[in-house]
PDB file of C-alpha atoms in Angstrom:
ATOM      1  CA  UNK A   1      32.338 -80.703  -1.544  1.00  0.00           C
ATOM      2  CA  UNK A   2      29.138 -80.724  -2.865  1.00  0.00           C
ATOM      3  CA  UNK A   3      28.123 -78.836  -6.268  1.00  0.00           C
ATOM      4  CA  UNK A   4      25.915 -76.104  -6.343  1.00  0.00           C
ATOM      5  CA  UNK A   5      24.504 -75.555 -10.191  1.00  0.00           C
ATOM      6  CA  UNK A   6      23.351 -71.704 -11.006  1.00  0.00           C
ATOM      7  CA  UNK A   7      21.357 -71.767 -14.514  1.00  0.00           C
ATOM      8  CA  UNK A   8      21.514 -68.337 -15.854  1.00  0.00           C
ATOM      9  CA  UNK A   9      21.677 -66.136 -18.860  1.00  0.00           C
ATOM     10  CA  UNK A  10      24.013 -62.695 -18.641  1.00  0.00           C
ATOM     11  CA  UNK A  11      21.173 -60.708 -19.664  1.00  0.00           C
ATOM     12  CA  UNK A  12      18.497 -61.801 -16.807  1.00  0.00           C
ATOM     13  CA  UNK A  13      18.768 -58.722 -14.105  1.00  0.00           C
ATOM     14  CA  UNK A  14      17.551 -61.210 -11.681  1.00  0.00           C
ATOM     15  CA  UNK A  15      20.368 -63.419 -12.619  1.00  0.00           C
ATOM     16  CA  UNK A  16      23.253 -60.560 -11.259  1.00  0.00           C
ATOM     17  CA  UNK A  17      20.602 -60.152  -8.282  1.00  0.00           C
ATOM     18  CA  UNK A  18      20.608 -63.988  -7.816  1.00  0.00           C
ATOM     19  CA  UNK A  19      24.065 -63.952  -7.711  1.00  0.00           C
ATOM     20  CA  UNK A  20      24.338 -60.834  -5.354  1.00  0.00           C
ATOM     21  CA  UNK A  21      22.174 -62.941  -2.801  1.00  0.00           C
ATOM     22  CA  UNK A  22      23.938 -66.219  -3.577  1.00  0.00           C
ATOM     23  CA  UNK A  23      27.342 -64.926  -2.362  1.00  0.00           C
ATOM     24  CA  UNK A  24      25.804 -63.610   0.993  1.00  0.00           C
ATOM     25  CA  UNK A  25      24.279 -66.800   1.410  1.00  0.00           C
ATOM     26  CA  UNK A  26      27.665 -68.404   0.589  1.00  0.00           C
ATOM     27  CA  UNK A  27      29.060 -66.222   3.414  1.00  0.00           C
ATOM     28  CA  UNK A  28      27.169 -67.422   6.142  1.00  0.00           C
ATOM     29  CA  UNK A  29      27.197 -71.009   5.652  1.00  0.00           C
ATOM     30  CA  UNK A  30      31.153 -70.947   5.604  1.00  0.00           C
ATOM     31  CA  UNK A  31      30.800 -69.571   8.949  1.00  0.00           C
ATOM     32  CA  UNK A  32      29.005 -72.744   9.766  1.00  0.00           C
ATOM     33  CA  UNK A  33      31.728 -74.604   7.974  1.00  0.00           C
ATOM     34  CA  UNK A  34      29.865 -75.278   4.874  1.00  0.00           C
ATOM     35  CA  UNK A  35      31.017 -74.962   1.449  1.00  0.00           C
ATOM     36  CA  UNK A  36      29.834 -75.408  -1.695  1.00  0.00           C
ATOM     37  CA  UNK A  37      31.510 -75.266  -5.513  1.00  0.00           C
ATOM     38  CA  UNK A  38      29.479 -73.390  -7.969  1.00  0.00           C
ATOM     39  CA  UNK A  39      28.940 -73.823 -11.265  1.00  0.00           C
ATOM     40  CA  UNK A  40      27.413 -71.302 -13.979  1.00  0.00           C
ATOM     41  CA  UNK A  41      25.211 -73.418 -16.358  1.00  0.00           C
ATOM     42  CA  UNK A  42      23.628 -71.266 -19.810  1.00  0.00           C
ATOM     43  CA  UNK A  43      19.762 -70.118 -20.525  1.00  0.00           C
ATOM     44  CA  UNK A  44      18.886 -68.357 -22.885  1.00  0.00           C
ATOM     45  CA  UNK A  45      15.965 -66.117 -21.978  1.00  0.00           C
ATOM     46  CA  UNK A  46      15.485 -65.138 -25.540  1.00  0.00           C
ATOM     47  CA  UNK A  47      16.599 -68.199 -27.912  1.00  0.00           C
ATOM     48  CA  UNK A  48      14.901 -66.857 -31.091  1.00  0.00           C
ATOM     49  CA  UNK A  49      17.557 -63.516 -31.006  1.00  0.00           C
ATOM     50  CA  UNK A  50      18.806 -62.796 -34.033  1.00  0.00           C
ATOM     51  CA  UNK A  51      23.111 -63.444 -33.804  1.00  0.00           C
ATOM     52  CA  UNK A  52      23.500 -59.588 -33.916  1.00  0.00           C
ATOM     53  CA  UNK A  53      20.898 -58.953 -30.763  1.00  0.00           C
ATOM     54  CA  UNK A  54      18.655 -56.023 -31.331  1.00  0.00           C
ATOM     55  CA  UNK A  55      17.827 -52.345 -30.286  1.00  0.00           C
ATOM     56  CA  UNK A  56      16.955 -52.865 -26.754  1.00  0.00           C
ATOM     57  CA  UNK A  57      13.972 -50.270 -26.624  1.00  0.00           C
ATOM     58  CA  UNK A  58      12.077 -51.137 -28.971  1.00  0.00           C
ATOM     59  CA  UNK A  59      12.519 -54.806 -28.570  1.00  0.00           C
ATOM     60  CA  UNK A  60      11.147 -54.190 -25.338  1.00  0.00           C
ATOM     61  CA  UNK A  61       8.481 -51.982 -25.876  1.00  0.00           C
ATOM     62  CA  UNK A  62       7.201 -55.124 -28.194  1.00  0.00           C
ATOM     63  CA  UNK A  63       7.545 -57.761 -25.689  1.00  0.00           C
ATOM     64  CA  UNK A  64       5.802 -55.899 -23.050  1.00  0.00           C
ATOM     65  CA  UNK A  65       3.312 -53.516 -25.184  1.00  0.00           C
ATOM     66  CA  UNK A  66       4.786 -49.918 -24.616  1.00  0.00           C
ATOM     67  CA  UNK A  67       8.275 -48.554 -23.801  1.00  0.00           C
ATOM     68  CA  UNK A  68       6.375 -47.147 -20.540  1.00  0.00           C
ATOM     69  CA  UNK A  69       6.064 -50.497 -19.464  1.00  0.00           C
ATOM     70  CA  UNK A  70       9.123 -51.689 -20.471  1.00  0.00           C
ATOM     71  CA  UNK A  71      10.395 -48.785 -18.242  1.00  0.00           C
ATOM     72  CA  UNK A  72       8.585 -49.445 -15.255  1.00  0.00           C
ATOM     73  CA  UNK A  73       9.811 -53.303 -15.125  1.00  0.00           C
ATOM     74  CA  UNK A  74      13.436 -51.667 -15.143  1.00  0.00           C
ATOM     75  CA  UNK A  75      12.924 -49.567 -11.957  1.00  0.00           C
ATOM     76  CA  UNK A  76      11.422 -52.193 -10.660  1.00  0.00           C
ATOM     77  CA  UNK A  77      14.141 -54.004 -11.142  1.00  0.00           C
ATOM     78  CA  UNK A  78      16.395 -51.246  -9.995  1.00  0.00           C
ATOM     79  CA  UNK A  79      14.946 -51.042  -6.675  1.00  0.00           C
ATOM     80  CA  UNK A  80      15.441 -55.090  -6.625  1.00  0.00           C
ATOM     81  CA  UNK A  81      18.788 -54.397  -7.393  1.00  0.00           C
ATOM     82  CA  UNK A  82      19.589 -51.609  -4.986  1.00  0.00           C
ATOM     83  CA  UNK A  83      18.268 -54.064  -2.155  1.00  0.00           C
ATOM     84  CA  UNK A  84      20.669 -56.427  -3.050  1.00  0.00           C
ATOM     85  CA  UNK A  85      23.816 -53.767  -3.166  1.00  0.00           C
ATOM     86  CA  UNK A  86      23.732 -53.515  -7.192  1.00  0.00           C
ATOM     87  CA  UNK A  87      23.522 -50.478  -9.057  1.00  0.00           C
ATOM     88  CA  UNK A  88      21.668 -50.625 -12.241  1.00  0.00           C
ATOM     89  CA  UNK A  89      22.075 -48.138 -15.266  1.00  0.00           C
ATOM     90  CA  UNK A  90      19.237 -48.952 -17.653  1.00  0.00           C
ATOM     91  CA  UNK A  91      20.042 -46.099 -19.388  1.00  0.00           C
ATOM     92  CA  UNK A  92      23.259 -47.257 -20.233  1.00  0.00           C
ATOM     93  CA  UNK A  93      21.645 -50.292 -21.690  1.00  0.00           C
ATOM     94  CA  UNK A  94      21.414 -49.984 -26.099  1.00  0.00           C
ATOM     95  CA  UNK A  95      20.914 -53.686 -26.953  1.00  0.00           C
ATOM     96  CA  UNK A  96      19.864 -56.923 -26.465  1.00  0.00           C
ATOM     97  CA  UNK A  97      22.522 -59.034 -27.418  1.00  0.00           C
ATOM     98  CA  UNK A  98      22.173 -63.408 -28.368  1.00  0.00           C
ATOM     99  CA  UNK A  99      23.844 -64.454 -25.827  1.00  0.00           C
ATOM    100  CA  UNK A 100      25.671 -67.903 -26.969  1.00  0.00           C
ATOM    101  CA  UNK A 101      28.769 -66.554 -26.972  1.00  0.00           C
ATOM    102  CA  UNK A 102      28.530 -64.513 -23.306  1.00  0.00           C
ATOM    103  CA  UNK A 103      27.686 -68.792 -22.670  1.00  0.00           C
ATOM    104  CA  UNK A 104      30.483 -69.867 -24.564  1.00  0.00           C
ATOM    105  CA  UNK A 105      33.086 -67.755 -22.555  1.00  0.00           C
ATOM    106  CA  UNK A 106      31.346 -68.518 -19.357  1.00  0.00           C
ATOM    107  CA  UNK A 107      31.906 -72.211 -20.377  1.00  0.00           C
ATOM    108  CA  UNK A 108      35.497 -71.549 -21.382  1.00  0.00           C
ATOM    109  CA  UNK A 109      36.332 -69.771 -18.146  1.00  0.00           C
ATOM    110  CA  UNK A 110      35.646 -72.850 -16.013  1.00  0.00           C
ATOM    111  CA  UNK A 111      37.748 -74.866 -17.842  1.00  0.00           C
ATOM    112  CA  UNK A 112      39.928 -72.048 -16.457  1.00  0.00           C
ATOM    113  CA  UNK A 113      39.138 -71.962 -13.212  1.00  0.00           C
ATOM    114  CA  UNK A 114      38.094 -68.383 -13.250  1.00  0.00           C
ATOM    115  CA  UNK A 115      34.573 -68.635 -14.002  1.00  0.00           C
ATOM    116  CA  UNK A 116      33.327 -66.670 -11.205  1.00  0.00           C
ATOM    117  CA  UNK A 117      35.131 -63.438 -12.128  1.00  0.00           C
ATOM    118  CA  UNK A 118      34.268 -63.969 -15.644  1.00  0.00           C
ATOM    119  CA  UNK A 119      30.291 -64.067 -14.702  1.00  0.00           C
ATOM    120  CA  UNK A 120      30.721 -61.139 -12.649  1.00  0.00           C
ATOM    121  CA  UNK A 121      32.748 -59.016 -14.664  1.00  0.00           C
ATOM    122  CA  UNK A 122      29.989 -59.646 -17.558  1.00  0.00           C
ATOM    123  CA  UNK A 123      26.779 -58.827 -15.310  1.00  0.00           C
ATOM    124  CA  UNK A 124      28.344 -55.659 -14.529  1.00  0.00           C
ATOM    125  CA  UNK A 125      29.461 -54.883 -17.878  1.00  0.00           C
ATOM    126  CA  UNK A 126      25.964 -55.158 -19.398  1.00  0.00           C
ATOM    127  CA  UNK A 127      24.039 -53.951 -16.711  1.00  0.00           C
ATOM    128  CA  UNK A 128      26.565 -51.518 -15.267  1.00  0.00           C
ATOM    129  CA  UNK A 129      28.274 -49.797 -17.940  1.00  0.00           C
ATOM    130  CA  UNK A 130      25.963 -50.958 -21.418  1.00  0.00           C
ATOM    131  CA  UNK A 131      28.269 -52.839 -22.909  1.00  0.00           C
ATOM    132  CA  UNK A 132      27.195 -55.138 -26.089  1.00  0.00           C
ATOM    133  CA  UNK A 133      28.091 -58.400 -24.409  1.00  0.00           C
ATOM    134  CA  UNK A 134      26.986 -60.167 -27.437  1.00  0.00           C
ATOM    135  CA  UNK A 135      29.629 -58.565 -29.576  1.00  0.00           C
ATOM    136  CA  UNK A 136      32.830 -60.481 -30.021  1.00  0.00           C
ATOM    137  CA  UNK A 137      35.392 -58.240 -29.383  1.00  0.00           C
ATOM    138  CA  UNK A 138      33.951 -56.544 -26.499  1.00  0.00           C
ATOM    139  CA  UNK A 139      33.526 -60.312 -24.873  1.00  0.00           C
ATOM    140  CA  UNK A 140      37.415 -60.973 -25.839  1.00  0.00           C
ATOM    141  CA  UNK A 141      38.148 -57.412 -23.759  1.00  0.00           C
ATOM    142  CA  UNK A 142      36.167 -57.814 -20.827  1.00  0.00           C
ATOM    143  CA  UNK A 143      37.233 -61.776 -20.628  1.00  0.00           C
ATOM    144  CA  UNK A 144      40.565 -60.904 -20.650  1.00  0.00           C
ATOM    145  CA  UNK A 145      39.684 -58.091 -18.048  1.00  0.00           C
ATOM    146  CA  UNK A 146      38.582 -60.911 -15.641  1.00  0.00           C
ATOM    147  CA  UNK A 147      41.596 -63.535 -16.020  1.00  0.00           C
ATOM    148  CA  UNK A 148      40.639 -65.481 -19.069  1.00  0.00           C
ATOM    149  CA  UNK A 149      42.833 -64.097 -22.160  1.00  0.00           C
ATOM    150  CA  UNK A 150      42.462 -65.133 -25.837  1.00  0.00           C
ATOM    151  CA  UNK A 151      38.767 -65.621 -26.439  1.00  0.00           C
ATOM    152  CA  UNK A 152      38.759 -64.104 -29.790  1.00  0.00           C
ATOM    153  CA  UNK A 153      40.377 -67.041 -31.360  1.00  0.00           C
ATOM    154  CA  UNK A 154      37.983 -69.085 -29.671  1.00  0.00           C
ATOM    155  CA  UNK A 155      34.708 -66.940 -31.037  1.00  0.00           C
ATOM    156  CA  UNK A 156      36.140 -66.985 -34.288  1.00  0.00           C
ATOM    157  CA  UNK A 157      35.641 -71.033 -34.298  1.00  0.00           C
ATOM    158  CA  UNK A 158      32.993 -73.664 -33.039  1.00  0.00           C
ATOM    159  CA  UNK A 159      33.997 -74.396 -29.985  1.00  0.00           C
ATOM    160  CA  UNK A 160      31.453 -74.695 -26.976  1.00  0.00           C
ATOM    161  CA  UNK A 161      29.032 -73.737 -28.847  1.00  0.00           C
ATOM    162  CA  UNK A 162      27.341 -77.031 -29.410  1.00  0.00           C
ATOM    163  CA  UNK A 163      27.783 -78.183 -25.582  1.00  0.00           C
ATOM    164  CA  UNK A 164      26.169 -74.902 -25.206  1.00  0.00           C
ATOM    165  CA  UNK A 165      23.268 -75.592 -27.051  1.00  0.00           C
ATOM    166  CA  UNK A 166      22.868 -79.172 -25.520  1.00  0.00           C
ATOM    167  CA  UNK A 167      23.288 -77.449 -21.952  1.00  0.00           C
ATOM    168  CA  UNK A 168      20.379 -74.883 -23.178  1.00  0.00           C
ATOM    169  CA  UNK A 169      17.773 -77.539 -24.172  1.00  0.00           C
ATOM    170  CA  UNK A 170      18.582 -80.195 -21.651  1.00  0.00           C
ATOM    171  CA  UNK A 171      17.546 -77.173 -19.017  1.00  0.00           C
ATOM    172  CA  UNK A 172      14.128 -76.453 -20.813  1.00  0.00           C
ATOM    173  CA  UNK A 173      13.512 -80.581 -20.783  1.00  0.00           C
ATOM    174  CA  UNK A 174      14.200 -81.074 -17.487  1.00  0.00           C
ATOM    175  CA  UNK A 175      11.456 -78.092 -16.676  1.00  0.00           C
ATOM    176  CA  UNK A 176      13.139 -75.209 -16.044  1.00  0.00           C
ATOM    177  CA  UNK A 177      11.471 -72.327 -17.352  1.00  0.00           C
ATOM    178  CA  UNK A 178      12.918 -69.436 -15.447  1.00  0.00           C
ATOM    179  CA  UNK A 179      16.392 -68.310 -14.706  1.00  0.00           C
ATOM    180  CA  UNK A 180      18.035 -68.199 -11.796  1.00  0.00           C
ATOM    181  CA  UNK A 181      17.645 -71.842 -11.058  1.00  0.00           C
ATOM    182  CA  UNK A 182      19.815 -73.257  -8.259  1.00  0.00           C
ATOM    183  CA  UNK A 183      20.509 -77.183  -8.487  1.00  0.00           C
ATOM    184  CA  UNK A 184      22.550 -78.529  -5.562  1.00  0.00           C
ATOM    185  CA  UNK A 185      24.306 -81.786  -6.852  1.00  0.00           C
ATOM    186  CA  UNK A 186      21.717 -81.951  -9.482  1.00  0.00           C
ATOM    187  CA  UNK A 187      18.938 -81.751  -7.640  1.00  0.00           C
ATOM    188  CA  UNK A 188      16.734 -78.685  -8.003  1.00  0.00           C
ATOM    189  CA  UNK A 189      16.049 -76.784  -5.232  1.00  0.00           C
ATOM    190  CA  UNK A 190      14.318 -73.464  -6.318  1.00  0.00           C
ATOM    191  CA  UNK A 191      14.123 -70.954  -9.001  1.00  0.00           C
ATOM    192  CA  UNK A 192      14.358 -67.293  -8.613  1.00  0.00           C
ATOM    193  CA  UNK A 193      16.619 -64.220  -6.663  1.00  0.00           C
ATOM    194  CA  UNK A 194      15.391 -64.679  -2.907  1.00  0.00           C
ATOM    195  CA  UNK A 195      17.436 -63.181  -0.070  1.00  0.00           C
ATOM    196  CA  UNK A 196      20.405 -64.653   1.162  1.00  0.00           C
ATOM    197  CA  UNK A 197      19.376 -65.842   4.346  1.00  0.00           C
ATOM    198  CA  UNK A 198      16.018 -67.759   2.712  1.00  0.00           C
ATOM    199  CA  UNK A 199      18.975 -69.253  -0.104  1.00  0.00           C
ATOM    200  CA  UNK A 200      21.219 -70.338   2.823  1.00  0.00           C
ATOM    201  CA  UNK A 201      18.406 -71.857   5.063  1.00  0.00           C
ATOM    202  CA  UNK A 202      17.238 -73.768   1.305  1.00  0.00           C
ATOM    203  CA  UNK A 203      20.778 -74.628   0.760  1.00  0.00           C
ATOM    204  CA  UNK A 204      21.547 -75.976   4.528  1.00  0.00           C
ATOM    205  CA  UNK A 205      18.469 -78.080   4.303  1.00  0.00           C
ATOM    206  CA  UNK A 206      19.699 -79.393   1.295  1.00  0.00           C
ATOM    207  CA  UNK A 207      22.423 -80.224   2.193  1.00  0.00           C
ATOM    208  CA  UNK A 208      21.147 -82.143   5.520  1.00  0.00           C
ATOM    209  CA  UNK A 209      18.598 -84.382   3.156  1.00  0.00           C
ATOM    210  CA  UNK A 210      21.736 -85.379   0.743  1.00  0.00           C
ATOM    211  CA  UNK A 211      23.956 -86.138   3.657  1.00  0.00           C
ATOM    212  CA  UNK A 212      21.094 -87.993   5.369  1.00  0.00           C
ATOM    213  CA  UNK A 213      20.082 -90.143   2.129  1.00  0.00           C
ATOM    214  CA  UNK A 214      23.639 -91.021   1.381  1.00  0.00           C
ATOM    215  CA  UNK A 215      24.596 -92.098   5.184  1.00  0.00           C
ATOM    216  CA  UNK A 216      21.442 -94.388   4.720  1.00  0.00           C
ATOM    217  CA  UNK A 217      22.180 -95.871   1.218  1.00  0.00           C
ATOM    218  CA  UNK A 218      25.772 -96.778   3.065  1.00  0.00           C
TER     219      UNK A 218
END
């Protein structure tokens, strides 16, 4: 079964949308009998973030000039969103969190084999319902929520953070900029949320090249 690699960060909107689309795109190629593992790899859209995060408005109102701005990217967003069957609350939404350790439960719950509830249960959770997924004990909670118990102890310590890290840079060296990237057995196909029937058609093509280049180098 080939691999399909999503690079993400839990606080990129077009990340839940990304995966929103992914998942109907998953759905129709397994009625052609195609299907695909995926993996959740980490980006950080904001690497610089203090460990605490930050108040979200006014952190945004300096990235983007104004708070009206900042506003009118987030229904903008919304609507995105609503296309796609999500429901955004950006008023719900307090901080900006570091997100490491959203990456290093993410990482955790694949070891686990329940890294796709994880992912989903933290996109909603931030975007949904304003939870600080940056915050330790909230992550332990909602973790636990999704099948994947006993991440407190982890926090507490070191691990994943460095493979993290490592995962993190060798993303920005290998050119990827912006988040959601798709890789499909390490190859990259595209970046960015498109619909699920323009993901499927990239990811059936895909899949045709790899199967054609491997029949010939046997």
């Amino acid at each position: 079964m080939r691999r399909i690699d999503v690079i993400s960060d839990a606080i990129c909107p077009w990340c839940w949308i990304g995966k929103a689309n992914l998942e109907a795109a998953l759905e129709e190629l397994r009625g052609e009998g195609l299907a695909f593992e995926i993996r959740w790899r980490p980006f950080q859209l904001n690497p610089d973030m203090p460990e605490e995060g930050v108040e979200r408005d006014a952190y945004r109102a300096r990235k983007f000039g104004s708070l009206e701005r900042s506003r009118q990217l987030d229904a903008q967003v919304a609507e995105a969103g609503r296309a796609a069957g999500l429901a955004f609350r950006h008023d719900l939404m307090a901080r900006t969190p570091n997100t490491v350790a959203t990456h290093r439960v993410i990482r955790a719950a694949e070891a686990a084999g329940v890294q796709q509830p994880v992912v989903d249960r933290l996109f909603r959770a931030y975007f949904q319902e304003g939870e600080d997924i940056g915050d330790a004990a909230v992550l332990d909670r909602l973790a636990a929520e999704a099948g994947l118990p006993g991440m407190a102890t982890m926090l507490a310590g070191a691990e994943h953070r460095a493979e993290v890290l490592a995962d993190d840079m060798a993303a920005r060296h290998g050119g990827i900029s912006g988040v959601p990237s798709f890789l499909m057995d390490r190859h990259l196909l595209f970046s960015g949320a498109m619909p699920g029937p323009r993901m499927a058609e990239a990811f059936r093509q895909a899949n045709t090249i790899l199967s054609a280049r491997e029949s010939s180098a046997a």
